[in-house]
Amino acid sequence: MANHNIDSLELYKKHIDSLNKVIAVLHNSKSVFKIGEASVQAALIVASATIFTVMIGFIFKDYLIPGWIEKRTASRTGQALFQLYKVNLFRSANAINNRLHEIYRTRSHYLWSNAPLNTFYDYKYKSSIYRLCVLMGWIRAYRILESSMIIPKSDAKFHEISGCISAIESALADGQRIEMYVAQALFTIAKVKSDTVPADILEKFSVEVDHLINQYLQDDLLDYIADLTPDQQESFIVDLEKLLAALKIKHEPLATSKELIIKEVSVKLGLIYRDWQQGIGDLMLEKDEQIYNTISYKTFEEYWGMKEDTSEKKWLKRAEVMFENLDLRVDQQSDSRIEQLKLVYASIYSLLNALYTTETGVSPVSQQDFNKIPNTIDSTRKP
């Protein structure tokens, strides 16, 4: 653009120089001319038109047109970028939702701790983790490039897609739902009238109970309160009583409900925190110049076969918590993942719907195929 500016300025100077020469000739001429004469007026009109034409040409050629071209090019690039990641994000989201639907509706045997050790079950188990990790990879790529993507005349749709991704991240990471469930379950056991407890006290109680649980587990490096010795469990009940008293929550004695309390606070979690999701996403991505892609299943299996203390295996194990020994036959109150994966599925479906209904780019699937995708996991399970 700089060279164009110089050319236009030089042209403008040449026109000015020509006009100056005309004026000089008229000034030195012995002829007397008047402003009202037709010839003089014609000369002035020509001069004015020349200056106006040069100025307008300068503005359009060197500023408006290049700016418009640059904006249009950026728009097309942003649209193409969105179209690319729209398709990949849809396909990866649909792949994991197909697997979740299969787990809940037909088979989940390969997730059990006592599952037969055969090639098919081994593949199904690993590929479930792989599909979840691939989705986190494409989400990570989308987030990195989100500011460069463009959906023409559809800020609302752009924000809808971003919101759906946030909902998936939340469903995978947020433990507050579990904390509140445990707190309310304890209130029921202790016969606490929930409607008499202010919301801020209930929230504080849920957080303090979670802190108390982690404190006991950290001391003994265990996974669940149910794994503690009988004496440690008794001590936990005593500390729980003290917590209720400190918050001035009226309740029935807890000692007689020890087994039920231990069961409620020993809920199994499958949280993948947001920063972990980003880390897993980074592990799953490969970059070719400016284009991202996810690693193949072959590379995933190579990572999976590494030693436990390697970085690659560590990140994949953080994703495994979602499926490890997931048994849909157990009481869902003892394994929060049974309900959590329903939330994950519903959030992913919302993303699929948002991507499918976005007009920018080709549709990732036909309407007939999209209509076959259930919007929720049916509660009827056949494990």
XYZ file of C-alpha atoms in Angstrom:
383
model
C 0.000 0.000 0.000
C 2.941 2.351 0.642
C 4.056 2.215 -3.020
C 0.532 3.041 -4.184
C 0.499 6.054 -1.873
C 3.781 7.318 -3.337
C 2.521 6.871 -6.922
C -0.678 8.777 -6.206
C 1.161 11.583 -4.448
C 3.588 11.925 -7.352
C 0.676 12.056 -9.790
C -0.993 14.660 -7.623
C 2.231 16.740 -7.605
C 2.490 16.551 -11.419
C -1.042 17.935 -11.788
C -0.250 20.733 -9.355
C 2.975 21.533 -11.212
C 1.044 21.686 -14.493
C -1.484 24.059 -12.983
C 1.297 26.246 -11.580
C 2.869 26.492 -15.034
C -0.454 27.585 -16.534
C -0.841 30.240 -13.856
C 2.742 31.454 -14.427
C 2.172 31.811 -18.158
C -1.014 33.752 -17.604
C 0.723 35.950 -15.021
C 3.638 36.786 -17.327
C 1.423 37.331 -20.350
C 0.741 40.896 -21.431
C -2.793 39.845 -22.101
C -5.259 40.976 -19.546
C -7.893 38.444 -18.561
C -10.905 38.714 -16.359
C -12.417 36.098 -14.079
C -15.743 36.525 -15.770
C -14.432 35.603 -19.187
C -15.645 32.246 -20.519
C -12.160 31.007 -21.337
C -10.916 31.753 -17.835
C -13.918 30.069 -16.243
C -13.397 27.027 -18.431
C -9.756 26.826 -17.395
C -10.714 27.054 -13.715
C -13.352 24.355 -14.105
C -10.837 22.053 -15.771
C -8.294 22.748 -13.022
C -10.837 22.133 -10.251
C -12.063 18.943 -11.866
C -8.488 17.726 -12.213
C -7.720 18.369 -8.550
C -11.010 16.759 -7.415
C -10.430 13.696 -9.618
C -6.889 13.240 -8.325
C -7.979 13.571 -4.679
C -10.909 11.162 -5.039
C -8.723 8.695 -6.909
C -6.100 8.968 -4.192
C -8.622 8.260 -1.449
C -10.333 5.339 -3.199
C -7.262 3.744 -4.721
C -4.965 3.911 -1.738
C -7.320 3.758 1.264
C -10.934 2.746 0.699
C -10.505 0.000 -1.887
C -7.471 -1.713 -0.237
C -9.245 -1.513 3.128
C -12.375 -3.071 1.679
C -10.360 -5.824 -0.011
C -8.458 -6.523 3.212
C -11.681 -6.702 5.231
C -13.351 -8.966 2.672
C -10.311 -11.254 2.573
C -10.242 -11.482 6.377
C -13.971 -12.242 6.385
C -13.572 -15.057 3.880
C -10.596 -16.453 5.785
C -12.536 -16.314 9.069
C -15.513 -18.069 7.481
C -13.311 -20.790 5.985
C -11.646 -21.285 9.360
C -15.014 -21.670 11.067
C -16.244 -24.100 8.406
C -13.184 -26.319 8.913
C -13.497 -26.540 12.692
C -17.287 -26.697 12.573
C -17.137 -30.030 10.746
C -14.357 -31.519 12.877
C -15.969 -30.383 16.128
C -19.320 -31.850 15.061
C -17.825 -35.198 14.073
C -15.849 -35.600 17.291
C -18.835 -34.582 19.433
C -21.096 -37.001 17.590
C -18.560 -39.829 17.987
C -18.391 -39.566 21.786
C -22.153 -39.157 22.079
C -22.662 -42.317 20.033
C -20.427 -44.130 22.487
C -22.218 -42.686 25.539
C -25.552 -43.704 24.045
C -24.226 -47.218 23.501
C -22.953 -47.390 27.086
C -26.305 -46.408 28.532
C -28.582 -48.273 26.143
C -26.906 -51.498 25.077
C -23.550 -52.402 26.573
C -21.126 -51.148 29.205
C -19.473 -54.438 30.168
C -16.068 -53.330 28.904
C -15.962 -50.563 31.536
C -16.307 -52.875 34.528
C -13.259 -53.666 36.637
C -13.870 -57.410 36.160
C -14.460 -57.175 32.404
C -13.027 -60.102 30.388
C -9.557 -59.376 29.052
C -10.092 -59.742 25.320
C -9.175 -57.656 22.286
C -12.690 -56.340 21.677
C -13.296 -55.131 25.239
C -9.817 -53.651 25.409
C -10.486 -51.669 22.231
C -13.919 -50.457 23.381
C -12.515 -49.276 26.709
C -9.570 -47.392 25.191
C -11.579 -45.949 22.315
C -14.140 -44.518 24.777
C -11.328 -42.551 26.417
C -9.880 -41.669 23.002
C -13.163 -40.235 21.731
C -13.562 -38.066 24.814
C -9.970 -36.845 24.473
C -10.449 -36.085 20.759
C -13.447 -33.906 21.618
C -11.338 -32.022 24.158
C -8.681 -31.629 21.462
C -11.080 -30.042 18.960
C -12.582 -27.861 21.670
C -9.082 -26.689 22.546
C -8.321 -25.900 18.880
C -11.633 -24.054 18.516
C -10.940 -21.978 21.623
C -7.451 -21.052 20.398
C -8.755 -19.842 17.019
C -12.165 -18.608 18.155
C -11.297 -14.922 17.854
C -10.307 -15.414 14.189
C -13.512 -17.196 13.156
C -16.440 -15.447 11.510
C -20.083 -16.447 11.100
C -21.650 -13.879 8.707
C -24.444 -11.810 10.240
C -24.824 -14.209 13.153
C -23.200 -13.056 16.378
C -26.003 -14.785 18.277
C -25.147 -18.153 16.704
C -21.444 -17.622 17.359
C -22.178 -16.938 21.028
C -24.528 -19.930 21.182
C -21.775 -22.276 20.018
C -19.320 -20.800 22.511
C -21.906 -21.198 25.269
C -22.493 -24.850 24.370
C -18.761 -25.525 24.604
C -18.695 -23.842 28.027
C -21.560 -26.106 29.130
C -19.549 -29.198 28.132
C -16.515 -27.913 30.020
C -18.698 -27.296 33.055
C -20.342 -30.739 32.921
C -16.908 -32.373 32.884
C -15.337 -30.210 35.581
C -17.788 -28.839 38.104
C -18.046 -30.654 41.418
C -20.320 -28.095 43.048
C -23.355 -30.090 41.981
C -21.976 -33.112 43.852
C -21.073 -31.052 46.911
C -24.613 -29.705 47.115
C -26.111 -33.153 46.652
C -24.024 -34.570 49.514
C -24.949 -31.646 51.771
C -28.660 -32.107 51.113
C -28.384 -35.872 51.624
C -26.745 -35.266 55.012
C -29.523 -32.840 55.914
C -32.067 -35.550 55.156
C -30.237 -38.088 57.326
C -29.828 -35.588 60.199
C -33.474 -34.505 59.817
C -32.514 -30.904 59.168
C -35.325 -28.729 57.871
C -33.721 -27.381 54.722
C -36.216 -24.550 54.354
C -34.987 -23.109 57.671
C -31.344 -23.001 56.532
C -30.304 -19.875 54.582
C -28.848 -20.519 51.131
C -25.448 -19.103 52.078
C -25.229 -21.423 55.122
C -26.159 -24.437 52.976
C -23.460 -23.501 50.462
C -20.886 -23.014 53.216
C -21.822 -26.371 54.747
C -21.412 -28.141 51.379
C -17.950 -26.633 50.901
C -16.833 -27.423 54.459
C -18.021 -31.034 54.184
C -16.009 -31.433 50.979
C -12.976 -29.942 52.735
C -13.452 -32.315 55.671
C -13.663 -35.328 53.356
C -10.485 -34.343 51.517
C -8.679 -33.754 54.778
C -9.370 -37.305 55.960
C -8.498 -38.820 52.601
C -5.287 -36.831 52.296
C -4.053 -38.042 55.654
C -4.313 -41.677 54.556
C -4.014 -41.317 50.756
C -7.330 -43.103 50.231
C -10.075 -42.578 47.654
C -13.221 -42.806 49.770
C -14.309 -42.280 53.354
C -15.655 -45.834 53.246
C -12.013 -46.999 52.972
C -11.145 -45.534 56.398
C -10.828 -47.703 59.497
C -13.873 -47.902 61.811
C -12.167 -45.586 64.310
C -11.386 -43.033 61.595
C -14.980 -43.166 60.423
C -16.155 -42.527 63.988
C -13.831 -39.535 64.160
C -15.231 -38.250 60.868
C -18.790 -38.417 62.238
C -17.701 -36.459 65.329
C -16.116 -33.749 63.174
C -19.262 -33.613 61.047
C -21.295 -33.019 64.209
C -18.950 -30.183 65.189
C -19.379 -28.600 61.751
C -23.163 -28.611 62.054
C -22.914 -27.079 65.530
C -20.469 -24.391 64.373
C -22.919 -23.318 61.670
C -25.782 -23.436 64.211
C -27.741 -25.978 62.187
C -30.248 -27.859 64.322
C -30.119 -31.614 63.679
C -30.652 -35.093 65.066
C -27.612 -37.038 66.411
C -25.556 -38.623 63.638
C -24.024 -41.608 65.453
C -27.004 -43.885 64.804
C -26.827 -43.192 61.054
C -23.121 -43.803 60.619
C -23.320 -46.367 57.793
C -25.720 -44.265 55.744
C -23.599 -41.139 56.221
C -20.414 -42.954 55.185
C -22.174 -44.168 52.060
C -23.361 -40.680 51.103
C -19.950 -39.041 51.561
C -18.165 -41.827 49.658
C -19.645 -40.852 46.319
C -17.395 -41.664 43.361
C -16.343 -38.672 41.239
C -15.172 -38.387 37.654
C -14.200 -34.741 37.361
C -11.869 -33.443 34.676
C -11.022 -29.904 35.721
C -10.974 -27.134 33.120
C -7.208 -26.713 33.138
C -6.875 -30.481 32.803
C -9.194 -30.362 29.797
C -6.908 -27.810 28.150
C -3.854 -29.937 28.922
C -5.477 -33.053 27.471
C -6.570 -31.009 24.460
C -3.000 -29.812 23.882
C -1.743 -33.399 24.057
C -4.282 -34.483 21.440
C -3.428 -31.738 18.936
C -0.926 -31.672 16.094
C -0.251 -28.533 14.050
C 0.589 -28.381 10.360
C 1.495 -24.751 9.655
C -1.687 -22.937 10.761
C -4.031 -25.959 10.704
C -4.693 -28.149 13.747
C -5.532 -31.827 13.669
C -5.914 -34.462 16.364
C -3.605 -37.423 16.852
C -4.591 -40.772 15.403
C -5.839 -43.697 17.454
C -2.484 -45.374 16.722
C -0.599 -42.516 18.410
C -3.088 -42.563 21.270
C -2.406 -46.249 21.898
C 1.330 -45.544 21.879
C 0.797 -42.894 24.550
C -1.435 -45.243 26.502
C 1.260 -47.920 26.520
C 3.823 -45.605 28.102
C 4.872 -45.859 31.740
C 2.585 -44.357 34.361
C 5.041 -41.581 35.240
C 5.312 -40.236 31.674
C 3.611 -36.937 30.878
C 1.505 -38.412 28.066
C 0.112 -41.224 30.213
C -0.549 -38.864 33.125
C -2.815 -36.645 31.017
C -4.688 -39.592 29.534
C -5.272 -41.084 32.998
C -6.958 -37.814 33.972
C -9.476 -38.454 31.223
C -9.866 -42.116 32.178
C -11.598 -41.206 35.457
C -14.788 -40.659 33.468
C -15.009 -44.351 32.479
C -12.864 -46.392 34.855
C -14.992 -49.116 36.462
C -18.229 -47.348 35.505
C -20.974 -49.786 36.471
C -24.494 -48.631 35.673
C -25.956 -51.382 37.859
C -24.888 -49.718 41.096
C -26.807 -47.114 43.046
C -26.276 -43.855 41.169
C -25.953 -42.072 44.526
C -22.644 -43.869 45.073
C -21.251 -42.992 41.636
C -21.840 -39.421 40.496
C -20.622 -40.233 36.980
C -23.867 -42.028 36.161
C -25.711 -38.711 36.267
C -22.708 -36.641 35.206
C -22.411 -38.397 31.857
C -26.072 -37.651 31.187
C -25.259 -33.962 31.626
C -22.220 -34.333 29.385
C -24.354 -36.024 26.718
C -27.069 -33.347 26.866
C -24.464 -30.570 26.644
C -22.796 -32.194 23.657
C -26.144 -32.611 21.916
C -26.795 -28.879 22.358
C -23.458 -28.224 20.644
C -24.352 -30.623 17.819
C -27.649 -28.823 17.319
C -25.990 -25.380 17.329
C -23.391 -26.482 14.757
C -25.955 -28.241 12.563
C -28.289 -25.225 12.446
C -25.478 -22.810 11.566
C -25.830 -21.932 7.886
C -22.168 -21.028 7.346
C -20.415 -23.825 5.485
C -21.694 -27.224 4.451
C -23.911 -29.190 6.803
C -21.842 -31.837 8.652
C -24.650 -34.420 8.265
C -27.913 -34.784 6.384
C -31.153 -33.772 8.061
C -32.216 -37.409 8.134
C -29.055 -38.459 9.978
C -29.243 -35.531 12.387
C -32.835 -36.379 13.270
C -31.653 -39.833 14.326
C -29.451 -38.390 17.080
C -31.294 -38.613 20.446
C -31.273 -35.380 22.445
C -30.846 -37.269 25.703
C -29.812 -40.660 27.039
C -32.888 -42.737 27.819
C -33.179 -43.632 31.476
C -33.920 -47.232 30.554
C -30.581 -49.007 30.669
C -29.641 -52.488 29.549
C -26.100 -53.005 30.806
